[in-house]
Coordinates of C-alpha atoms and ligand atoms in Angstrom, one line a residue:
M173 CA 25.4 -71.7 -64.0
K174 CA 26.7 -75.0 -62.6
Q175 CA 29.5 -73.0 -61.0
L176 CA 27.1 -70.7 -59.3
V177 CA 25.1 -73.6 -57.8
R178 CA 28.4 -75.1 -56.5
M179 CA 29.4 -71.8 -54.9
F180 CA 26.0 -71.5 -53.1
L181 CA 26.3 -75.0 -52.0
L182 CA 29.8 -74.3 -50.6
I183 CA 28.6 -71.2 -48.8
F184 CA 25.7 -73.2 -47.3
I185 CA 27.9 -76.0 -46.1
V186 CA 30.5 -73.6 -44.6
S187 CA 27.9 -71.5 -42.7
F188 CA 26.3 -74.7 -41.4
A189 CA 29.6 -76.0 -40.2
L190 CA 30.3 -72.6 -38.5
M191 CA 26.9 -72.6 -36.8
Y192 CA 27.6 -76.1 -35.5
V193 CA 31.1 -75.1 -34.1
V194 CA 29.6 -72.1 -32.4
S195 CA 26.8 -74.0 -30.8
T196 CA 29.2 -76.8 -29.6
L197 CA 31.4 -74.1 -28.0
N198 CA 28.4 -72.7 -26.3
S199 CA 27.4 -75.9 -24.7
T200 CA 30.9 -77.3 -23.8
Q201 CA 32.8 -74.2 -22.8
G202 CA 30.2 -72.2 -21.1
Y203 CA 29.6 -69.3 -23.3
S204 CA 25.9 -69.7 -22.7
G205 CA 26.0 -68.0 -19.3
K206 CA 23.2 -69.5 -17.1
N207 CA 24.0 -73.2 -17.7
T208 CA 27.7 -73.0 -16.7
L209 CA 29.5 -72.5 -13.4
T210 CA 33.1 -71.4 -13.2
I211 CA 34.8 -72.6 -10.0
Y212 CA 38.2 -71.3 -8.9
N213 CA 39.8 -73.6 -6.2
W214 CA 43.2 -74.6 -4.8
G215 CA 44.9 -77.4 -6.8
D216 CA 44.2 -81.0 -5.5
Y217 CA 41.3 -79.7 -3.4
I218 CA 38.2 -81.5 -4.7
D219 CA 37.2 -85.1 -5.6
P220 CA 36.6 -84.8 -9.4
D221 CA 33.8 -87.3 -9.2
L222 CA 31.8 -84.7 -7.1
I223 CA 32.1 -82.2 -10.0
K224 CA 30.7 -84.8 -12.4
Q225 CA 27.9 -85.7 -10.0
F226 CA 27.0 -82.0 -9.6
E227 CA 26.9 -81.6 -13.3
K228 CA 24.6 -84.6 -13.7
E229 CA 22.2 -83.6 -11.0
S230 CA 22.0 -79.9 -11.8
G231 CA 22.4 -79.9 -15.6
I232 CA 25.0 -77.2 -15.1
K233 CA 28.4 -77.5 -16.9
V234 CA 31.3 -76.8 -14.6
I235 CA 34.4 -75.0 -15.7
Y236 CA 37.1 -75.7 -13.1
Q237 CA 40.2 -73.7 -12.6
T238 CA 42.9 -73.9 -9.9
F239 CA 45.3 -71.6 -8.1
D240 CA 48.2 -72.3 -5.7
S241 CA 48.2 -69.2 -3.4
N242 CA 45.7 -66.8 -2.0
E243 CA 47.8 -64.0 -3.5
A244 CA 47.5 -65.3 -7.0
M245 CA 43.8 -65.9 -6.6
M246 CA 43.1 -62.4 -5.3
T247 CA 45.2 -60.8 -8.0
K248 CA 43.3 -62.6 -10.7
I249 CA 39.8 -61.8 -9.3
A250 CA 40.7 -58.2 -8.6
Q251 CA 42.0 -57.7 -12.2
G252 CA 38.6 -58.6 -13.6
G253 CA 38.0 -60.1 -17.0
T254 CA 37.2 -63.4 -15.4
T255 CA 33.8 -65.0 -14.6
F256 CA 34.4 -67.0 -11.5
D257 CA 31.2 -68.0 -9.7
V258 CA 32.7 -69.7 -6.7
A259 CA 36.2 -69.4 -5.2
V260 CA 37.8 -70.8 -2.0
P261 CA 40.0 -68.3 -0.2
S262 CA 41.5 -68.6 3.2
E263 CA 40.4 -66.4 6.1
Y264 CA 42.8 -63.5 5.8
A265 CA 42.1 -63.4 2.1
I266 CA 38.4 -63.3 2.7
S267 CA 38.8 -60.3 5.0
K268 CA 40.9 -58.5 2.4
M269 CA 38.5 -59.4 -0.5
K270 CA 35.6 -58.0 1.6
E271 CA 37.6 -54.8 2.2
E272 CA 38.2 -54.5 -1.6
N273 CA 34.5 -55.2 -2.5
L274 CA 35.4 -58.3 -4.3
L275 CA 32.7 -60.5 -2.8
L276 CA 28.9 -60.8 -3.0
P277 CA 26.7 -61.5 0.0
L278 CA 25.3 -65.0 0.2
D279 CA 21.6 -65.9 0.3
H280 CA 21.5 -68.3 3.3
S281 CA 17.9 -69.4 2.4
K282 CA 19.5 -71.2 -0.6
L283 CA 21.9 -73.0 1.6
P284 CA 19.8 -75.3 3.9
N285 CA 22.7 -77.7 4.4
L286 CA 24.6 -75.0 6.3
K287 CA 23.0 -76.5 9.4
Y288 CA 25.5 -79.4 9.2
I289 CA 28.5 -77.1 9.8
N290 CA 29.9 -77.3 13.3
P291 CA 29.2 -73.9 15.0
R292 CA 32.9 -73.8 16.0
F293 CA 33.6 -72.9 12.3
M294 CA 30.8 -70.4 11.9
D295 CA 30.7 -66.7 12.7
L296 CA 34.5 -66.3 12.9
S297 CA 36.0 -62.8 13.1
F298 CA 37.1 -62.7 9.4
D299 CA 33.4 -63.0 8.3
K300 CA 30.9 -62.4 11.1
K301 CA 27.5 -64.2 10.5
N302 CA 29.1 -65.8 7.4
T303 CA 27.7 -63.1 5.3
Y304 CA 30.2 -63.8 2.5
S305 CA 31.7 -67.2 3.2
I306 CA 30.9 -70.8 4.0
P307 CA 33.4 -73.3 5.6
Y308 CA 35.0 -75.8 3.2
F309 CA 38.1 -77.2 4.9
W310 CA 40.2 -76.3 7.9
G311 CA 43.6 -77.3 9.4
T312 CA 47.0 -76.4 10.7
V313 CA 50.5 -76.0 9.4
G314 CA 53.1 -78.4 10.7
I315 CA 56.0 -80.8 10.0
V316 CA 55.6 -84.1 8.3
Y317 CA 58.6 -86.4 8.9
N318 CA 60.0 -89.8 8.1
P319 CA 61.4 -91.3 11.4
D320 CA 63.5 -93.8 9.4
M321 CA 65.4 -91.0 7.7
L322 CA 66.0 -89.2 11.0
D323 CA 67.8 -91.8 13.2
G324 CA 64.8 -91.7 15.5
K325 CA 65.2 -87.9 16.2
K326 CA 61.6 -86.7 15.9
P327 CA 61.2 -83.0 15.4
T328 CA 58.9 -81.3 17.9
S329 CA 59.8 -77.6 17.3
W330 CA 60.4 -75.3 14.3
N331 CA 64.0 -74.9 15.6
D332 CA 64.6 -78.6 15.1
L333 CA 64.6 -77.9 11.4
W334 CA 67.9 -76.0 11.7
D335 CA 69.7 -79.2 12.8
E336 CA 72.8 -79.7 10.7
N337 CA 71.9 -83.3 10.2
L338 CA 69.1 -82.2 8.0
R339 CA 71.3 -80.9 5.2
N340 CA 69.2 -80.8 2.0
Q341 CA 66.4 -82.8 3.7
I342 CA 63.6 -80.3 4.0
L343 CA 60.8 -79.5 1.5
L344 CA 58.9 -76.4 2.1
V345 CA 55.3 -75.5 1.1
D346 CA 55.3 -72.6 -1.4
G347 CA 53.5 -70.1 0.7
A348 CA 54.6 -66.7 1.8
R349 CA 52.6 -66.6 5.0
E350 CA 53.6 -70.1 5.9
V351 CA 57.3 -69.7 5.4
I352 CA 57.6 -66.2 6.9
G353 CA 55.3 -67.4 9.7
M354 CA 57.6 -70.3 10.4
G355 CA 60.6 -67.9 10.6
L356 CA 58.6 -65.6 13.0
N357 CA 57.3 -68.5 15.1
S358 CA 60.8 -70.0 15.4
L359 CA 61.8 -66.8 17.1
H360 CA 58.7 -66.9 19.3
Y361 CA 57.1 -64.0 17.5
S362 CA 53.6 -63.9 16.3
L363 CA 53.0 -65.0 12.7
N364 CA 51.0 -61.8 12.3
D365 CA 54.0 -59.7 13.4
T366 CA 54.4 -56.4 11.5
N367 CA 57.4 -55.1 13.5
E368 CA 60.1 -54.5 10.8
E369 CA 62.9 -55.5 13.1
H370 CA 61.2 -58.8 13.9
L371 CA 60.6 -59.4 10.2
Q372 CA 64.2 -58.7 9.3
E373 CA 65.3 -61.0 12.1
A374 CA 63.0 -63.7 10.7
K375 CA 64.3 -63.2 7.2
Q376 CA 67.9 -63.5 8.5
K377 CA 67.1 -66.6 10.4
L378 CA 65.4 -68.2 7.4
S379 CA 68.4 -67.5 5.3
T380 CA 70.4 -69.7 7.6
L381 CA 68.0 -72.5 7.0
T382 CA 68.7 -72.7 3.2
P383 CA 71.5 -75.4 3.4
N384 CA 68.8 -77.7 4.8
V385 CA 66.1 -76.8 2.3
K386 CA 66.0 -79.1 -0.7
A387 CA 63.2 -77.3 -2.5
I388 CA 60.2 -75.1 -2.1
V389 CA 57.4 -76.8 -3.9
G390 CA 53.7 -76.8 -4.7
D391 CA 51.3 -79.8 -4.7
E392 CA 54.1 -82.2 -5.8
I393 CA 55.4 -81.9 -2.2
K394 CA 53.0 -84.8 -1.4
M395 CA 54.5 -87.2 -3.9
L396 CA 58.1 -86.3 -3.1
L397 CA 57.6 -86.9 0.7
A398 CA 55.6 -90.1 0.2
N399 CA 58.4 -91.3 -2.1
E400 CA 61.0 -90.5 0.6
E401 CA 62.8 -87.9 -1.5
A402 CA 63.3 -85.8 1.7
A403 CA 63.1 -86.6 5.4
V404 CA 61.0 -83.6 6.4
G405 CA 58.3 -81.3 4.9
V406 CA 56.6 -78.2 6.1
V407 CA 53.1 -78.6 4.9
W408 CA 49.4 -78.0 5.5
S409 CA 47.8 -80.6 7.7
G410 CA 45.6 -82.1 4.9
D411 CA 48.7 -82.7 2.7
A412 CA 50.3 -84.4 5.6
S413 CA 47.3 -86.7 6.0
E414 CA 47.3 -87.5 2.3
I415 CA 51.1 -88.2 2.4
M416 CA 50.6 -90.5 5.4
S417 CA 47.9 -92.4 3.7
E418 CA 50.5 -93.1 0.9
N419 CA 53.4 -93.9 3.2
E420 CA 52.5 -95.1 6.7
K421 CA 55.9 -94.6 8.1
L422 CA 55.5 -90.8 8.2
D423 CA 54.1 -88.8 11.0
Y424 CA 52.9 -85.2 11.5
V425 CA 53.5 -82.7 14.3
V426 CA 52.4 -79.2 15.0
P427 CA 55.6 -77.5 16.5
E428 CA 55.6 -76.5 20.1
E429 CA 56.4 -72.8 19.6
G430 CA 53.0 -72.5 17.9
S431 CA 51.8 -72.5 14.3
N432 CA 48.9 -71.5 12.1
L433 CA 45.3 -72.5 12.3
W434 CA 43.5 -71.8 9.0
F435 CA 40.1 -71.9 7.5
D436 CA 39.3 -72.1 3.8
N437 CA 35.8 -71.0 2.9
M438 CA 33.6 -70.9 -0.3
V439 CA 32.7 -67.5 -1.5
I440 CA 30.9 -65.9 -4.5
P441 CA 33.2 -63.3 -6.1
K442 CA 32.0 -60.1 -7.7
T443 CA 32.9 -61.7 -11.0
A444 CA 30.0 -64.2 -10.7
K445 CA 27.6 -64.7 -13.6
N446 CA 25.6 -67.6 -12.2
L447 CA 24.4 -66.8 -8.7
E448 CA 21.8 -69.4 -8.6
G449 CA 24.2 -72.1 -9.7
A450 CA 26.8 -70.9 -7.3
H451 CA 24.4 -71.3 -4.3
Q452 CA 23.4 -74.7 -5.7
F453 CA 27.1 -75.8 -5.8
I454 CA 27.9 -74.5 -2.3
N455 CA 24.8 -76.3 -0.9
F456 CA 25.8 -79.5 -2.8
M457 CA 29.3 -79.4 -1.2
L458 CA 27.6 -79.0 2.2
E459 CA 25.7 -82.2 1.8
P460 CA 27.2 -84.5 4.5
E461 CA 27.8 -87.4 2.2
H462 CA 29.5 -85.1 -0.4
A463 CA 31.6 -83.3 2.3
A464 CA 32.7 -86.7 3.7
Q465 CA 33.6 -88.0 0.2
N466 CA 35.6 -84.9 -0.5
A467 CA 37.4 -85.0 2.8
E468 CA 38.3 -88.6 2.3
Y469 CA 39.5 -88.0 -1.2
V470 CA 41.7 -84.9 -0.6
G471 CA 42.8 -85.7 2.9
Y472 CA 41.8 -82.3 4.4
S473 CA 39.6 -81.9 7.5
T474 CA 35.9 -81.1 7.0
P475 CA 34.1 -78.6 9.2
N476 CA 30.9 -80.5 8.5
E477 CA 29.8 -82.1 11.8
K478 CA 27.4 -84.5 10.1
A479 CA 29.9 -85.6 7.5
L480 CA 32.2 -87.0 10.3
E481 CA 29.6 -89.8 10.7
Y482 CA 30.3 -90.9 7.2
L483 CA 34.1 -90.9 7.6
P484 CA 36.0 -93.9 8.9
E485 CA 36.9 -93.6 12.6
E486 CA 40.7 -93.6 11.8
I487 CA 40.1 -90.3 9.9
A488 CA 37.5 -88.5 12.0
G489 CA 39.1 -89.6 15.3
D490 CA 42.7 -88.7 14.4
E491 CA 43.6 -85.8 16.7
R492 CA 46.5 -84.8 14.5
F493 CA 44.0 -83.7 11.9
Y494 CA 40.9 -83.1 13.9
P495 CA 42.4 -81.3 17.0
D496 CA 39.8 -80.2 19.5
P497 CA 39.4 -76.5 20.4
E498 CA 41.6 -77.0 23.5
M499 CA 44.5 -78.2 21.3
T500 CA 44.2 -75.3 18.8
K501 CA 44.1 -72.7 21.5
K502 CA 47.8 -71.9 21.2
L503 CA 47.6 -71.6 17.4
E504 CA 47.2 -68.4 15.5
V505 CA 44.9 -67.6 12.6
Y506 CA 46.4 -65.3 9.9
E507 CA 45.1 -61.8 10.1
N508 CA 44.6 -59.5 7.2
L509 CA 47.7 -57.4 7.6
G510 CA 46.6 -54.9 5.0
K511 CA 47.7 -54.5 1.4
R512 CA 51.2 -53.0 2.1
M513 CA 52.2 -55.5 4.8
L514 CA 51.0 -58.5 2.7
S515 CA 53.1 -57.3 -0.2
H516 CA 56.0 -56.9 2.2
Y517 CA 55.6 -60.5 3.4
N518 CA 55.5 -61.6 -0.3
E519 CA 58.7 -59.6 -1.0
L520 CA 60.5 -61.2 2.0
F521 CA 59.4 -64.6 0.8
L522 CA 60.6 -63.9 -2.7
E523 CA 64.0 -62.8 -1.4
F524 CA 64.2 -66.0 0.6
K525 CA 63.4 -68.0 -2.5
M526 CA 66.0 -66.2 -4.6
H527 CA 68.6 -66.8 -1.8
K528 CA 67.7 -70.5 -2.0
K529 CA 68.5 -70.7 -5.7
Ligands
N2P30 C1 45.5 -77.8 -1.2 C2 45.9 -76.5 -0.6 C3 45.3 -76.2 0.7 C4 45.4 -74.8 1.1 N1 46.3 -78.2 -2.3 C5 45.4 -74.6 2.6 N2 44.9 -73.3 2.8

């Protein structure tokens, strides 16, 4: 009899413990649906304090995941089996995701803070009327360099990177469009070129750059350049601004042959489970104080006109990172080149990377 009581007691304790574990999982890992929000963003692309603040104000638990390329992000969303509520693709990826039915239309009535975005960043060709996407950050691709390590020879063009004095001195951003685009631009071709001869020429030209390339790296490129591990880096503008705030000797230039002008926007992917929360989050990020705090933290340029008032003049007034429309006229925005051509760019980039190793 005693044994039976003990057994019942044991069963009671075990099931109670199980119930407790399940309910904790629900509340901390977001299995309870409505009260969680899964965000999929580039690495190093948000001030973590803003996530905490959003959670506090909304009572929604955020699950935050990162990616390091548009291609990786799109593959993951297209595969399904994920529950991303908000993602942050670049313009050509938005166009492709629209084509593949991977995005949900936004309810602008739930985004009153949209009025703070500079009209220059609205209604762009990849998403007319901003049906699917809301501006987050924007910028260029260029060269960050350390004048002290270059004997005063400042690079002004892509072709300067082929200088034999730069042996093993260049770090490249790990991006297919960026690196192939640099090869194309150095030959005065468009970075949206689809002509196979031009692409092969660009690949050939890039292969002659390899003795100068120290490494192709992700977000650690900022730390390496700030620590003077290399003289030159090909980077997104916001990374340059972040590097330069760490090491004031460095400078940033957009090469004279031309380069890329890009826009990263917030979207709600088809995989979303919490539409209400997703709109709440997007609107939260559009709040001028939050957009300014985010821009100051990550170093990227905000499209939020009102947020500029909250940023120090040395940031908002820096033309290297806030070029006016006249200055960006000669730059090109990536086009959605279609599934096959995008894969081809990726293959060419992979071949370049293998060559490098
Ligand atoms: C931030 C990456 C920014 C991506 N780590 C530029 N499209």
